[in-house]
Tab-separated table of C-alpha atoms in Angstrom:
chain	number	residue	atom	x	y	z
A	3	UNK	CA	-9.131	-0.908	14.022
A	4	UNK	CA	-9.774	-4.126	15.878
A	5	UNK	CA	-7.369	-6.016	17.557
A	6	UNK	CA	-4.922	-8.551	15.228
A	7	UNK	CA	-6.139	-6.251	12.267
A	8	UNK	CA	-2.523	-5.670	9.979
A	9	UNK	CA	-1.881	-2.301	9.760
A	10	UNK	CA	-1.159	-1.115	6.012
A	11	UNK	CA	-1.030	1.936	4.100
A	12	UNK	CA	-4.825	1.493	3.549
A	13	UNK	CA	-5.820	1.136	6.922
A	14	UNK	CA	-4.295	4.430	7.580
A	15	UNK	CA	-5.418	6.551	4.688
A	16	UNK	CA	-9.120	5.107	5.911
A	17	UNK	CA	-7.946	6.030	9.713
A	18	UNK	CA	-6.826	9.447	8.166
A	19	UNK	CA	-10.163	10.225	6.454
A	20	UNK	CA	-12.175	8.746	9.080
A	21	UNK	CA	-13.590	6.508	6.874
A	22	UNK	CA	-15.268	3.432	8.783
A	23	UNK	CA	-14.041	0.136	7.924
A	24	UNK	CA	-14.277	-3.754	9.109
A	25	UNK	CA	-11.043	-5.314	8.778
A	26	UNK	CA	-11.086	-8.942	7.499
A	27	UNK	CA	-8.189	-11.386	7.966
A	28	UNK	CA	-8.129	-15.219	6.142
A	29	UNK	CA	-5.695	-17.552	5.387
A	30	UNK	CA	-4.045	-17.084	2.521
A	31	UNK	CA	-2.534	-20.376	0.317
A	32	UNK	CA	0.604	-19.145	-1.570
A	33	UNK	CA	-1.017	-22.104	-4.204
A	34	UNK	CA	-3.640	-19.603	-4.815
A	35	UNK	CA	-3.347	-17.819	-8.301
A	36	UNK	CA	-6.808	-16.421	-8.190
A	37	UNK	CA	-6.368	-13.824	-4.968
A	38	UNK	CA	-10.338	-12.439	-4.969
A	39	UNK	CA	-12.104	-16.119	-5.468
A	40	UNK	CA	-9.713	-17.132	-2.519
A	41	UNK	CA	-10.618	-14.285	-0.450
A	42	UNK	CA	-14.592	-14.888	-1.237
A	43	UNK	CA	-14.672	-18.497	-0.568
A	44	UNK	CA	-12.848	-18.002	2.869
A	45	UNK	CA	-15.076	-15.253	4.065
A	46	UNK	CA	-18.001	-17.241	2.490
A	47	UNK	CA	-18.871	-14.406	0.972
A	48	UNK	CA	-20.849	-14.009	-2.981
A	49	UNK	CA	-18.099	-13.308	-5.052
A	50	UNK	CA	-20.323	-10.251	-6.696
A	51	UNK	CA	-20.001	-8.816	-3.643
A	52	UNK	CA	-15.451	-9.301	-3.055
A	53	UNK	CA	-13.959	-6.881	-5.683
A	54	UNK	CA	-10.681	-6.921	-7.274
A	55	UNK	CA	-8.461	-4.236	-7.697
A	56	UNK	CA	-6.783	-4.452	-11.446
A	57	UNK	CA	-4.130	-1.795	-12.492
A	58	UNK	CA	-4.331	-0.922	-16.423
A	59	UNK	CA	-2.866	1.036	-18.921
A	60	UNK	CA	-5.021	3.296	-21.014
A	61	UNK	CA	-3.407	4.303	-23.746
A	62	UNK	CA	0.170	4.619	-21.793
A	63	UNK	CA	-1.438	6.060	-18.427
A	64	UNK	CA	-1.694	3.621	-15.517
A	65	UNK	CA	-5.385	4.003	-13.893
A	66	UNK	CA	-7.484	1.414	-11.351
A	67	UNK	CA	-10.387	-0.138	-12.021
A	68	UNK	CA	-12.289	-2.296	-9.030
A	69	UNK	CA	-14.806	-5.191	-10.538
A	70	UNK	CA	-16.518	-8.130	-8.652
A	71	UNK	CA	-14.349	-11.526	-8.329
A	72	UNK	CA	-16.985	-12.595	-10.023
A	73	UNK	CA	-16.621	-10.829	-13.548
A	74	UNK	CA	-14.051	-10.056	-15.768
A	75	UNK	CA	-12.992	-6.357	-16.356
A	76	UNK	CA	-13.963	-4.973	-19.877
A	77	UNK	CA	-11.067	-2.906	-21.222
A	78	UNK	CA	-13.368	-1.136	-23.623
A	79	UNK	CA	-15.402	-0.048	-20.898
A	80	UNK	CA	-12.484	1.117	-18.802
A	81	UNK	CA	-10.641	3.192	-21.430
A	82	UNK	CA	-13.939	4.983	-22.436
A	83	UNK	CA	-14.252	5.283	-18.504
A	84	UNK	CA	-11.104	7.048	-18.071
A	85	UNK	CA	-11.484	9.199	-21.668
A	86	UNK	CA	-9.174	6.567	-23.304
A	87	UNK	CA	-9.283	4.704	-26.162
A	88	UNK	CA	-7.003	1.661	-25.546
A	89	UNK	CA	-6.714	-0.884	-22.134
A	90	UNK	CA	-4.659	-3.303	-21.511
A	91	UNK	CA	-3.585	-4.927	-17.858
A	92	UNK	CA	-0.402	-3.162	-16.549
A	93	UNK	CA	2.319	-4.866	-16.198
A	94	UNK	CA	2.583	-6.366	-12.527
A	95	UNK	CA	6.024	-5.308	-11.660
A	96	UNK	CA	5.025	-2.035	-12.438
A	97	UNK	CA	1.259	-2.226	-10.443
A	98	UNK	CA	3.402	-3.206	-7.552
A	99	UNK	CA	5.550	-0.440	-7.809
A	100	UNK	CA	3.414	2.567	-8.739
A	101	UNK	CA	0.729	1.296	-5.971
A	102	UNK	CA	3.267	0.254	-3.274
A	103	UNK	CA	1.468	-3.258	-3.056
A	104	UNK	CA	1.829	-6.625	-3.829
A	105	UNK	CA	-0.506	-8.560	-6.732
A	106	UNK	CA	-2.949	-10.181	-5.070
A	107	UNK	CA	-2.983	-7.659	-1.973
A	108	UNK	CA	-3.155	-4.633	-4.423
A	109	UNK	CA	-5.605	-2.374	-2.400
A	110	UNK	CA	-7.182	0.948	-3.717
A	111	UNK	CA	-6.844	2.576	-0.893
A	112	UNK	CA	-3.879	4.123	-0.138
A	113	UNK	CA	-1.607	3.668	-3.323
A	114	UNK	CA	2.111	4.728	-3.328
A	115	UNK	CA	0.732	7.206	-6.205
A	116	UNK	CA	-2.657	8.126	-6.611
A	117	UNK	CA	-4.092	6.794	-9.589
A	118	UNK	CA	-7.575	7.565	-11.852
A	119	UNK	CA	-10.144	5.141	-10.634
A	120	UNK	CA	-13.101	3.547	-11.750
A	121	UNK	CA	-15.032	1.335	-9.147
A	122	UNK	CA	-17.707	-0.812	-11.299
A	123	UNK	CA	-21.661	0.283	-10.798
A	124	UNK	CA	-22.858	-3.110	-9.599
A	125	UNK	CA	-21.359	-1.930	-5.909
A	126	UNK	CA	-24.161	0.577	-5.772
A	127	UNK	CA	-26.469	-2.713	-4.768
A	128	UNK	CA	-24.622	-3.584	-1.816
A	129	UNK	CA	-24.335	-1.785	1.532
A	130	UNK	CA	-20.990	-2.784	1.928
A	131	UNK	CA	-18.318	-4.296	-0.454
A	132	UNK	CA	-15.272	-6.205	-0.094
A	133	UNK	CA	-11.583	-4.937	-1.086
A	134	UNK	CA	-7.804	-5.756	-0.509
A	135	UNK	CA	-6.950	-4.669	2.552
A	136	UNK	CA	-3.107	-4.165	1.138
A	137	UNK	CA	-1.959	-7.656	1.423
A	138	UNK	CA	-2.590	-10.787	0.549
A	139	UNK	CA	-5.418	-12.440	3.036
A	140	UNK	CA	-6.487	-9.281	4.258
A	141	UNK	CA	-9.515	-7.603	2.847
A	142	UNK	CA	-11.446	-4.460	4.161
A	143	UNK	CA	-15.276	-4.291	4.510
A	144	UNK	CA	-16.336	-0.390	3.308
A	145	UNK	CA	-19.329	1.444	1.475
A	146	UNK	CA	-19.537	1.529	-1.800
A	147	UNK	CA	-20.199	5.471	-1.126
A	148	UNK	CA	-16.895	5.470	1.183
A	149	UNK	CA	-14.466	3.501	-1.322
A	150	UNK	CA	-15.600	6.737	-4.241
A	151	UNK	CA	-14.855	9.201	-1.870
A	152	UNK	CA	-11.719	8.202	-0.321
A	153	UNK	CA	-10.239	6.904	-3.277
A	154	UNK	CA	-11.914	9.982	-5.435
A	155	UNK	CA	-13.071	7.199	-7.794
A	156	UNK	CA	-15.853	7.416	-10.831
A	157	UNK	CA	-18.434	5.082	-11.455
A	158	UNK	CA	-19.245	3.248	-14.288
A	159	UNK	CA	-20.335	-0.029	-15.798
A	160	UNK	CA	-17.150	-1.425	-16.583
A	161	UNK	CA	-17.274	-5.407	-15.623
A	162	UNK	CA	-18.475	-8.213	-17.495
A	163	UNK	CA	-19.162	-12.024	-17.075
């Protein structure tokens, strides 16, 4: 971990699996409603390369599913992902509190309780993606390959624009 770099529960799980990761820090504007577009634009970064960490409810059982900034997460796709048959977005009170983190620094790495999760297939393209480090203005530069296996997530086409 590099100097200055926060240290949250997802830094250490990564530590802990020996996972290589570039840390990321930006200003965060407590104006800011839409965390990952923030987080793109100050990195300058394509947003179909920043991915958001969304907690949903299929069909009563909380799982995490990781799209691009840049799309929107279909809930078909996610529930059929999972072996569900119905998505919706979890509440955010209780996100924060089954994942130990904060909407808008929800990271999916190192939850409070380990959830089923789906990272979208468009992060197969890149050599390196961008997630929430576990707070807000903080993100965490990892391999697609390296997010799956530390997180033990699937893959599957679940984002759309």
């Amino acid at each position: 971990m590099s100097a200055g770099s926060p240290s949250t529960p997802a830094t250490v799980a990564l530590h802990q699996a020996g996972v290589p990761f570039t840390p990321h820090l930006y200003e965060h504007h407590e104006t800011a409603t839409n965390f990952g577009e923030e987080a793109a634009a100050a990195l300058g970064l394509r947003e179909e390369q920043v991915f958001k960490t969304l907690v949903v409810s299929v069909d009563g059982t909380l799982a995490v599913a990781i799209v691009p900034v840049a799309n929107r997460l279909d809930l078909k796709a996610i529930a059929a992902a999972v072996g569900g048959k119905k998505a919706t977005l979890a509440d955010p009170a209780l996100a924060e509190k089954r994942t130990g983190y904060v909407v808008g620094g929800i990271s999916p790495v190192g939850q409070r309780t380990r959830l089923t999760t789906v990272l979208d297939a468009s992060a197969a393209q890149y050599p390196t993606i961008f997630v929430s480090g576990g707070r807000r203005g903080f993100d965490i530069e990892l391999a697609p390959a390296d997010l799956v296996r530390v997180t033990e997530a699937s893959t599957a086409p679940i984002a759309r624009t």
